[in-house]
Amino acid sequence: MKIGLSDKFTYGKLLRFTLPSIFMMIFTSVYGIVDGFFVSNFVGKTPFAAVNFIMPFLMILGTVGFMFGAGGSALVAKTLGEGKREEANRIFSLIVYVSAALGVVLGVLGILFIRPLARLLGAEGEMLAGCVQYGRIILIAIPLFILQMEFQSFFITAEKPTLGLVFTLAAGITNIVLDAVFVGLCRWGLVGAAAATAVGQAVGAVGPLIYFFGKNGSLLHLGKTRWNGKALWRTCTNGSSEFMSNVAMSVVSMLYNMQLMKYAGENGVAAYGVLMYVSLVFNAIFIGYAIGTAPIVGYNYGALNTDELRSVFRKSLLIILIASVCMVGLAEGLATPLSKMFTRYDPELLALTKRGFFIYSFVFLFAGINIYGSSFFTALNNGLVSAVISFLRTLVFQISAVLVLPIFWATDGIWVSIVIAEVAAVIVTVIFLLALRKRYGY
């Protein structure tokens, strides 16, 4: 049964509508995880550390897709809610064309400057060579990665979340199969891992392009457009929180790696990589739910339907609370088997990873409300509040914690720092949600 943005959402209908976007985000996060698994087990610890070391930089460039996707889909959904379908499609087309062109520029600049940047961050020797080798291949496909990220949001706005999931599954499966072939069988090392990811991203971007350019039964299609600086500005400012959040997380990851190199060496960087893989998947559930509900929020906000807006908001808070508790229990229970999956060949590294897992897992108790709160304000076209939440959560709280706490607790201080930061961010998020509830009617 088709679910439309204008429907009244029960808990069941809300979960059915958002499940495709949740699975989309999970499978998107599979890229780095699959690469890490094969590199760690078939290439070695130092190349594995190199992938984790350079990945935050690559994600900073790719996160442009989150900005255009989150900000653009909120604007397009609001425009659809106002009954302006042709204008919504012109905005959608403009966003796709501009983001693709920007991706080409970022890819070229990234290829030129990746070596000095990796060296500046502290990579040297074999790790530096691995960062450059892996990173340059991924950068060739950065425009495709950006498009794939934003299409995940636009498929939901187009009322085709399941189709978006199909394309993401195809991309993820392609990545997994090619990693097994290129790295496991052909032994192409980092080149094979990067090539597998790039091809997977191509599948996730080209397929949606063909769909939206052709005749389709969705609310959106790619076609003629015209320059609309105001719409692009609103897209970028509204999506700035998602952009800032992802950039900040990548910057924080770089800082974490630098701190871990100082306190625990390459083993610390490798252990942190495993924690990030689990964090990617778990946070993908929160992000996917937030992305899935954003067009509903934007549509009802544009249609001035405050009753449904309030209903969706309250149901979402309960869903996130239950999911958060379940994730902490799951992470604690899977700490040992997941650590062994990536680090069983090195007892010292395995012990460090398990220790980090048991401390870090509590972050999932608080991250969900922060992710949803920021996305909720983006959907309401209030990019400023959304950006403030993201800015404080990442650049202020996390950076402060990771710089200060290791002084007292060494490596354990690094693991606990992000938990403390998320707790502080929850306080800020709740304050904004309470302060603005009458203004928006939720």
Short mmCIF file of C-alpha atoms in Angstrom, two decimals:
data_model
loop_
_atom_site.label_atom_id
_atom_site.label_comp_id
_atom_site.label_asym_id
_atom_site.label_seq_id
_atom_site.Cartn_x
_atom_site.Cartn_y
_atom_site.Cartn_z
CA MET A 1 0.00 0.00 0.00
CA LYS A 2 1.39 3.39 -1.03
CA ILE A 3 2.00 5.83 1.81
CA GLY A 4 1.80 9.53 0.93
CA LEU A 5 3.20 12.57 2.71
CA SER A 6 -0.33 13.83 3.31
CA ASP A 7 -1.44 10.65 5.15
CA LYS A 8 -2.18 10.43 8.85
CA PHE A 9 0.65 8.41 10.39
CA THR A 10 0.18 5.70 13.00
CA TYR A 11 3.23 4.10 14.63
CA GLY A 12 3.05 1.25 12.13
CA LYS A 13 2.71 3.49 9.10
CA LEU A 14 5.52 5.73 10.34
CA LEU A 15 7.86 2.77 10.71
CA ARG A 16 6.89 1.34 7.32
CA PHE A 17 7.54 4.67 5.65
CA THR A 18 10.92 5.20 7.32
CA LEU A 19 12.30 1.64 7.16
CA PRO A 20 13.54 2.01 3.56
CA SER A 21 15.51 5.14 4.46
CA ILE A 22 16.93 3.40 7.55
CA PHE A 23 18.12 0.47 5.43
CA MET A 24 19.45 2.92 2.84
CA MET A 25 21.66 4.58 5.43
CA ILE A 26 22.80 1.24 6.85
CA PHE A 27 23.85 -0.03 3.46
CA THR A 28 25.56 3.25 2.65
CA SER A 29 27.65 2.83 5.78
CA VAL A 30 28.58 -0.66 4.57
CA TYR A 31 31.06 0.82 2.09
CA GLY A 32 33.75 1.74 4.59
CA ILE A 33 33.02 -1.25 6.80
CA VAL A 34 33.40 -3.80 4.01
CA ASP A 35 36.58 -2.13 2.82
CA GLY A 36 37.91 -2.17 6.38
CA PHE A 37 37.02 -5.83 6.92
CA PHE A 38 38.78 -7.04 3.78
CA VAL A 39 41.77 -4.71 4.15
CA SER A 40 42.24 -5.66 7.81
CA ASN A 41 42.06 -9.41 7.18
CA PHE A 42 43.72 -9.66 3.74
CA VAL A 43 46.11 -6.69 3.51
CA GLY A 44 47.28 -5.90 7.04
CA LYS A 45 47.08 -3.65 10.08
CA THR A 46 48.91 -0.62 8.65
CA PRO A 47 46.81 -0.43 5.44
CA PHE A 48 43.73 -0.88 7.64
CA ALA A 49 44.87 2.06 9.77
CA ALA A 50 45.51 4.06 6.57
CA VAL A 51 41.90 3.57 5.40
CA ASN A 52 40.57 4.72 8.77
CA PHE A 53 43.02 7.62 8.88
CA ILE A 54 42.05 9.15 5.51
CA MET A 55 38.34 8.30 5.60
CA PRO A 56 37.30 11.39 7.61
CA PHE A 57 38.77 13.66 4.91
CA LEU A 58 36.91 11.77 2.18
CA MET A 59 33.68 11.99 4.16
CA ILE A 60 34.05 15.76 4.50
CA LEU A 61 33.88 16.08 0.72
CA GLY A 62 31.10 13.52 0.33
CA THR A 63 29.00 15.15 3.01
CA VAL A 64 28.08 17.89 0.54
CA GLY A 65 25.50 15.34 -0.62
CA PHE A 66 23.95 15.29 2.85
CA MET A 67 23.67 19.08 2.79
CA PHE A 68 21.96 19.24 -0.60
CA GLY A 69 19.83 16.20 0.18
CA ALA A 70 18.60 17.27 3.63
CA GLY A 71 18.25 20.97 2.89
CA GLY A 72 16.91 20.45 -0.62
CA SER A 73 14.37 17.78 0.26
CA ALA A 74 13.03 19.94 3.11
CA LEU A 75 12.55 22.87 0.73
CA VAL A 76 11.07 20.69 -2.02
CA ALA A 77 8.70 18.96 0.45
CA LYS A 78 7.54 22.32 1.78
CA THR A 79 6.99 23.55 -1.80
CA LEU A 80 4.97 20.43 -2.59
CA GLY A 81 2.92 20.97 0.57
CA GLU A 82 2.11 24.46 -0.72
CA GLY A 83 0.76 22.92 -3.94
CA LYS A 84 3.59 24.18 -6.22
CA ARG A 85 4.65 20.93 -7.91
CA GLU A 86 6.30 22.45 -11.02
CA GLU A 87 8.35 24.83 -8.90
CA ALA A 88 9.37 21.91 -6.66
CA ASN A 89 10.71 20.01 -9.68
CA ARG A 90 12.64 23.01 -10.95
CA ILE A 91 14.30 23.36 -7.55
CA PHE A 92 15.00 19.62 -7.41
CA SER A 93 16.66 19.67 -10.86
CA LEU A 94 18.77 22.73 -10.03
CA ILE A 95 20.04 21.14 -6.83
CA VAL A 96 21.09 17.94 -8.61
CA TYR A 97 22.91 19.76 -11.42
CA VAL A 98 24.75 22.15 -9.12
CA SER A 99 25.81 19.45 -6.65
CA ALA A 100 27.17 17.24 -9.45
CA ALA A 101 29.29 20.11 -10.79
CA LEU A 102 30.54 20.95 -7.31
CA GLY A 103 31.47 17.28 -6.81
CA VAL A 104 33.77 17.39 -9.84
CA VAL A 105 35.55 20.47 -8.47
CA LEU A 106 35.97 18.91 -5.02
CA GLY A 107 37.28 15.67 -6.52
CA VAL A 108 39.98 17.44 -8.51
CA LEU A 109 41.09 19.56 -5.55
CA GLY A 110 41.11 16.50 -3.29
CA ILE A 111 43.33 14.52 -5.64
CA LEU A 112 45.80 17.42 -5.81
CA PHE A 113 46.07 18.01 -2.07
CA ILE A 114 45.53 14.62 -0.44
CA ARG A 115 49.24 13.86 0.08
CA PRO A 116 50.19 17.08 1.90
CA LEU A 117 46.99 16.89 3.93
CA ALA A 118 47.63 13.30 5.06
CA ARG A 119 51.19 14.24 5.96
CA LEU A 120 49.96 17.28 7.90
CA LEU A 121 47.61 15.06 9.90
CA GLY A 122 50.49 12.83 10.93
CA ALA A 123 50.60 10.01 8.38
CA GLU A 124 54.04 8.92 7.26
CA GLY A 125 55.82 6.03 5.59
CA GLU A 126 53.62 3.08 4.61
CA MET A 127 50.53 4.66 6.16
CA LEU A 128 51.00 7.86 4.12
CA ALA A 129 51.37 5.87 0.90
CA GLY A 130 48.22 3.90 1.75
CA CYS A 131 46.22 7.06 2.45
CA VAL A 132 47.15 8.55 -0.93
CA GLN A 133 46.63 5.33 -2.89
CA TYR A 134 43.19 4.62 -1.41
CA GLY A 135 42.05 8.23 -1.27
CA ARG A 136 42.77 9.22 -4.87
CA ILE A 137 40.65 6.41 -6.29
CA ILE A 138 37.74 7.30 -3.99
CA LEU A 139 38.07 10.97 -4.97
CA ILE A 140 37.53 10.13 -8.63
CA ALA A 141 34.06 8.94 -7.68
CA ILE A 142 33.25 11.77 -5.23
CA PRO A 143 30.67 13.40 -7.58
CA LEU A 144 28.82 10.08 -7.70
CA PHE A 145 28.97 9.69 -3.92
CA ILE A 146 27.51 13.17 -3.47
CA LEU A 147 24.62 12.37 -5.82
CA GLN A 148 23.98 9.05 -4.11
CA MET A 149 23.77 10.75 -0.71
CA GLU A 150 21.27 13.38 -1.83
CA PHE A 151 19.10 10.96 -3.81
CA GLN A 152 18.51 9.03 -0.59
CA SER A 153 16.59 12.03 0.74
CA PHE A 154 14.87 12.91 -2.53
CA PHE A 155 13.48 9.39 -3.05
CA ILE A 156 11.59 9.82 0.22
CA THR A 157 10.25 13.22 -0.81
CA ALA A 158 9.21 11.65 -4.12
CA GLU A 159 7.18 9.10 -2.11
CA LYS A 160 9.41 6.30 -3.42
CA PRO A 161 11.46 5.28 -0.35
CA THR A 162 11.41 1.59 -1.31
CA LEU A 163 12.87 2.33 -4.74
CA GLY A 164 15.60 4.35 -3.07
CA LEU A 165 16.35 1.32 -0.91
CA VAL A 166 16.59 -0.89 -4.01
CA PHE A 167 19.26 1.34 -5.54
CA THR A 168 21.16 1.50 -2.26
CA LEU A 169 21.02 -2.28 -1.86
CA ALA A 170 22.33 -2.68 -5.40
CA ALA A 171 25.20 -0.32 -4.63
CA GLY A 172 26.02 -2.03 -1.33
CA ILE A 173 25.91 -5.55 -2.78
CA THR A 174 28.13 -4.42 -5.66
CA ASN A 175 30.64 -3.08 -3.16
CA ILE A 176 30.64 -6.29 -1.10
CA VAL A 177 31.01 -8.62 -4.09
CA LEU A 178 33.77 -6.57 -5.68
CA ASP A 179 35.65 -6.28 -2.37
CA ALA A 180 35.61 -10.08 -2.12
CA VAL A 181 36.85 -10.39 -5.71
CA PHE A 182 39.36 -7.51 -5.85
CA VAL A 183 40.81 -7.80 -2.33
CA GLY A 184 40.07 -11.38 -1.26
CA LEU A 185 40.67 -13.24 -4.55
CA CYS A 186 42.77 -10.98 -6.77
CA ARG A 187 44.78 -9.54 -3.85
CA TRP A 188 44.79 -6.00 -5.26
CA GLY A 189 45.07 -4.53 -1.76
CA LEU A 190 44.00 -0.93 -1.17
CA VAL A 191 43.54 -0.33 -4.90
CA GLY A 192 40.98 -3.13 -5.04
CA ALA A 193 39.13 -1.91 -1.94
CA ALA A 194 38.90 1.64 -3.28
CA ALA A 195 37.83 0.47 -6.75
CA ALA A 196 35.06 -1.67 -5.25
CA THR A 197 33.72 1.29 -3.30
CA ALA A 198 33.88 3.62 -6.32
CA VAL A 199 31.95 1.19 -8.54
CA GLY A 200 29.33 0.73 -5.81
CA GLN A 201 28.89 4.49 -5.58
CA ALA A 202 28.46 4.65 -9.37
CA VAL A 203 25.61 2.14 -9.14
CA GLY A 204 23.98 4.19 -6.38
CA ALA A 205 24.14 7.43 -8.39
CA VAL A 206 23.67 6.52 -12.05
CA GLY A 207 20.57 4.37 -11.47
CA PRO A 208 18.62 7.20 -9.77
CA LEU A 209 19.75 9.65 -12.45
CA ILE A 210 18.26 7.43 -15.14
CA TYR A 211 15.05 7.01 -13.13
CA PHE A 212 14.48 10.70 -12.45
CA PHE A 213 15.38 11.73 -16.01
CA GLY A 214 12.88 9.24 -17.45
CA LYS A 215 9.12 9.14 -17.17
CA ASN A 216 8.22 7.96 -13.68
CA GLY A 217 5.25 7.84 -11.36
CA SER A 218 6.83 9.81 -8.53
CA LEU A 219 6.33 13.40 -7.43
CA LEU A 220 9.76 14.42 -8.76
CA HIS A 221 11.58 14.34 -12.07
CA LEU A 222 14.74 15.87 -13.53
CA GLY A 223 14.26 18.29 -16.39
CA LYS A 224 14.56 21.93 -17.32
CA THR A 225 15.39 24.38 -14.60
CA ARG A 226 16.44 27.97 -14.14
CA TRP A 227 18.87 29.67 -11.85
CA ASN A 228 17.35 30.31 -8.45
CA GLY A 229 19.95 31.69 -6.11
CA LYS A 230 17.43 32.10 -3.30
CA ALA A 231 16.44 28.42 -3.45
CA LEU A 232 20.08 27.30 -3.49
CA TRP A 233 20.86 29.59 -0.57
CA ARG A 234 17.90 28.22 1.40
CA THR A 235 18.97 24.68 0.52
CA CYS A 236 22.53 25.23 1.70
CA THR A 237 21.62 27.16 4.85
CA ASN A 238 18.84 24.74 5.74
CA GLY A 239 21.10 21.75 5.13
CA SER A 240 24.08 23.43 6.76
CA SER A 241 23.43 21.57 10.01
CA GLU A 242 23.76 18.19 8.28
CA PHE A 243 26.81 19.46 6.42
CA MET A 244 28.33 20.91 9.57
CA SER A 245 27.51 17.82 11.58
CA ASN A 246 29.18 15.48 9.10
CA VAL A 247 32.16 17.77 8.52
CA ALA A 248 32.57 18.25 12.24
CA MET A 249 32.39 14.50 12.87
CA SER A 250 35.10 14.02 10.26
CA VAL A 251 37.24 16.77 11.81
CA VAL A 252 36.69 15.24 15.23
CA SER A 253 37.66 11.82 13.83
CA MET A 254 40.89 13.33 12.55
CA LEU A 255 41.53 14.79 15.99
CA TYR A 256 40.70 11.45 17.62
CA ASN A 257 43.21 9.74 15.33
CA MET A 258 45.88 12.30 16.24
CA GLN A 259 45.19 11.81 19.94
CA LEU A 260 45.20 8.03 19.57
CA MET A 261 48.50 8.12 17.70
CA LYS A 262 49.85 10.05 20.69
CA TYR A 263 48.47 7.80 23.41
CA ALA A 264 48.19 4.36 21.74
CA GLY A 265 49.97 4.46 18.36
CA GLU A 266 48.68 2.66 15.25
CA ASN A 267 46.77 0.19 17.44
CA GLY A 268 44.68 3.07 18.76
CA VAL A 269 43.82 4.28 15.25
CA ALA A 270 42.89 0.74 14.18
CA ALA A 271 40.74 0.18 17.31
CA TYR A 272 38.97 3.49 16.76
CA GLY A 273 38.26 2.42 13.19
CA VAL A 274 36.35 -0.61 14.44
CA LEU A 275 34.32 1.55 16.84
CA MET A 276 33.53 3.95 14.00
CA TYR A 277 32.25 1.08 11.86
CA VAL A 278 29.75 0.07 14.52
CA SER A 279 28.90 3.72 15.15
CA LEU A 280 28.25 4.20 11.43
CA VAL A 281 25.70 1.40 11.37
CA PHE A 282 23.97 2.29 14.64
CA ASN A 283 23.84 6.01 13.91
CA ALA A 284 22.66 5.17 10.39
CA ILE A 285 19.46 3.88 12.01
CA PHE A 286 18.89 7.24 13.70
CA ILE A 287 19.90 9.20 10.60
CA GLY A 288 17.74 7.04 8.36
CA TYR A 289 14.72 7.57 10.60
CA ALA A 290 15.36 11.32 10.71
CA ILE A 291 15.71 11.48 6.93
CA GLY A 292 12.58 9.37 6.51
CA THR A 293 10.42 11.59 8.70
CA ALA A 294 11.83 14.93 7.47
CA PRO A 295 9.65 15.16 4.31
CA ILE A 296 6.57 14.34 6.41
CA VAL A 297 7.44 17.15 8.80
CA GLY A 298 8.23 19.56 5.96
CA TYR A 299 5.05 18.72 4.08
CA ASN A 300 2.77 19.17 7.09
CA TYR A 301 4.59 22.35 8.06
CA GLY A 302 4.01 23.74 4.55
CA ALA A 303 0.37 22.61 4.64
CA LEU A 304 -0.10 24.19 8.13
CA ASN A 305 -1.31 20.83 9.50
CA THR A 306 -0.10 21.26 13.09
CA ASP A 307 -2.12 18.34 14.47
CA GLU A 308 -0.30 15.81 12.29
CA LEU A 309 3.01 17.59 12.85
CA ARG A 310 2.54 17.24 16.61
CA SER A 311 1.52 13.59 16.28
CA VAL A 312 4.55 12.63 14.17
CA PHE A 313 6.91 14.48 16.53
CA ARG A 314 5.65 12.76 19.67
CA LYS A 315 5.59 9.32 18.10
CA SER A 316 9.15 9.85 16.85
CA LEU A 317 10.46 10.71 20.30
CA LEU A 318 9.09 7.46 21.75
CA ILE A 319 10.47 5.39 18.86
CA ILE A 320 13.93 6.94 19.26
CA LEU A 321 13.93 6.41 23.04
CA ILE A 322 13.14 2.71 22.68
CA ALA A 323 15.70 2.28 19.89
CA SER A 324 18.40 4.03 21.94
CA VAL A 325 18.03 1.68 24.90
CA CYS A 326 18.07 -1.36 22.62
CA MET A 327 21.22 -0.16 20.84
CA VAL A 328 23.21 0.24 24.04
CA GLY A 329 22.35 -3.32 25.09
CA LEU A 330 23.16 -4.66 21.63
CA ALA A 331 26.50 -2.83 21.45
CA GLU A 332 27.57 -4.09 24.86
CA GLY A 333 26.57 -7.64 23.98
CA LEU A 334 28.35 -7.61 20.60
CA ALA A 335 31.52 -5.89 21.79
CA THR A 336 33.64 -9.05 21.88
CA PRO A 337 32.48 -10.78 18.66
CA LEU A 338 32.64 -7.56 16.62
CA SER A 339 36.11 -6.76 17.95
CA LYS A 340 37.29 -10.25 16.99
CA MET A 341 35.85 -9.87 13.49
CA PHE A 342 38.38 -7.13 12.70
CA THR A 343 41.28 -7.65 15.11
CA ARG A 344 41.49 -11.34 16.07
CA TYR A 345 44.97 -11.61 14.53
CA ASP A 346 46.50 -9.22 17.12
CA PRO A 347 45.81 -9.91 20.85
CA GLU A 348 46.97 -6.46 21.99
CA LEU A 349 44.80 -4.70 19.41
CA LEU A 350 41.85 -6.95 20.26
CA ALA A 351 42.08 -6.10 23.98
CA LEU A 352 42.26 -2.36 23.23
CA THR A 353 39.27 -2.54 20.89
CA LYS A 354 37.12 -4.46 23.39
CA ARG A 355 37.95 -1.96 26.13
CA GLY A 356 36.97 0.93 23.86
CA PHE A 357 33.73 -0.83 22.91
CA PHE A 358 32.50 -1.25 26.48
CA ILE A 359 33.00 2.47 27.20
CA TYR A 360 31.96 3.93 23.85
CA SER A 361 28.69 1.98 23.61
CA PHE A 362 26.86 4.34 25.97
CA VAL A 363 26.98 7.04 23.30
CA PHE A 364 24.00 5.40 21.57
CA LEU A 365 21.78 6.21 24.54
CA PHE A 366 22.03 9.93 23.71
CA ALA A 367 22.96 10.27 20.04
CA GLY A 368 19.49 9.52 18.66
CA ILE A 369 17.70 12.51 20.16
CA ASN A 370 20.47 14.84 18.99
CA ILE A 371 20.40 13.51 15.43
CA TYR A 372 16.61 13.67 15.27
CA GLY A 373 16.40 17.10 16.90
CA SER A 374 18.79 18.65 14.38
CA SER A 375 17.00 16.99 11.44
CA PHE A 376 13.59 18.03 12.80
CA PHE A 377 14.50 21.71 12.72
CA THR A 378 15.96 21.29 9.23
CA ALA A 379 12.62 19.85 8.11
CA LEU A 380 10.92 22.91 9.64
CA ASN A 381 13.24 25.03 7.45
CA ASN A 382 14.98 26.44 10.54
CA GLY A 383 18.56 25.82 9.51
CA LEU A 384 19.96 28.14 12.18
CA VAL A 385 18.74 26.14 15.19
CA SER A 386 19.65 22.89 13.47
CA ALA A 387 23.16 24.22 12.81
CA VAL A 388 23.60 25.42 16.38
CA ILE A 389 22.73 21.96 17.72
CA SER A 390 25.17 20.31 15.32
CA PHE A 391 27.90 22.88 15.94
CA LEU A 392 27.76 22.56 19.73
CA ARG A 393 27.40 18.77 19.61
CA THR A 394 30.48 18.21 17.49
CA LEU A 395 32.89 21.10 17.17
CA VAL A 396 32.44 22.42 20.71
CA PHE A 397 31.55 19.53 23.01
CA GLN A 398 33.41 16.66 21.29
CA ILE A 399 36.59 18.60 20.55
CA SER A 400 36.72 20.01 24.07
CA ALA A 401 36.20 16.57 25.59
CA VAL A 402 38.77 14.75 23.45
CA LEU A 403 41.41 17.39 24.18
CA VAL A 404 40.83 17.54 27.94
CA LEU A 405 39.77 14.09 29.18
CA PRO A 406 42.83 12.12 27.91
CA ILE A 407 44.98 14.30 30.16
CA PHE A 408 43.35 12.61 33.15
CA TRP A 409 42.38 9.16 31.81
CA ALA A 410 44.73 8.63 28.83
CA THR A 411 43.17 6.34 26.19
CA ASP A 412 40.03 5.75 28.26
CA GLY A 413 39.52 9.51 28.23
CA ILE A 414 39.32 9.39 24.42
CA TRP A 415 36.69 6.65 24.47
CA VAL A 416 34.51 8.41 27.06
CA SER A 417 34.84 11.90 25.56
CA ILE A 418 32.18 11.44 22.89
CA VAL A 419 29.72 10.07 25.49
CA ILE A 420 30.16 13.20 27.60
CA ALA A 421 29.75 15.37 24.51
CA GLU A 422 26.47 13.69 23.52
CA VAL A 423 25.08 14.17 27.04
CA ALA A 424 25.83 17.90 26.83
CA ALA A 425 24.24 18.05 23.37
CA VAL A 426 21.04 16.38 24.63
CA ILE A 427 20.60 19.21 27.11
CA VAL A 428 20.90 21.79 24.30
CA THR A 429 18.54 19.86 22.00
CA VAL A 430 15.85 19.51 24.66
CA ILE A 431 16.06 23.23 25.47
CA PHE A 432 15.45 24.15 21.82
CA LEU A 433 12.62 21.64 21.44
CA LEU A 434 10.85 23.03 24.48
CA ALA A 435 11.48 26.68 23.63
CA LEU A 436 10.14 26.49 20.06
CA ARG A 437 7.24 24.07 20.48
CA LYS A 438 4.56 26.81 20.48
CA ARG A 439 6.09 28.63 17.51
CA TYR A 440 5.78 25.57 15.25
CA GLY A 441 2.84 23.91 16.92
CA TYR A 442 4.37 20.51 17.63
#
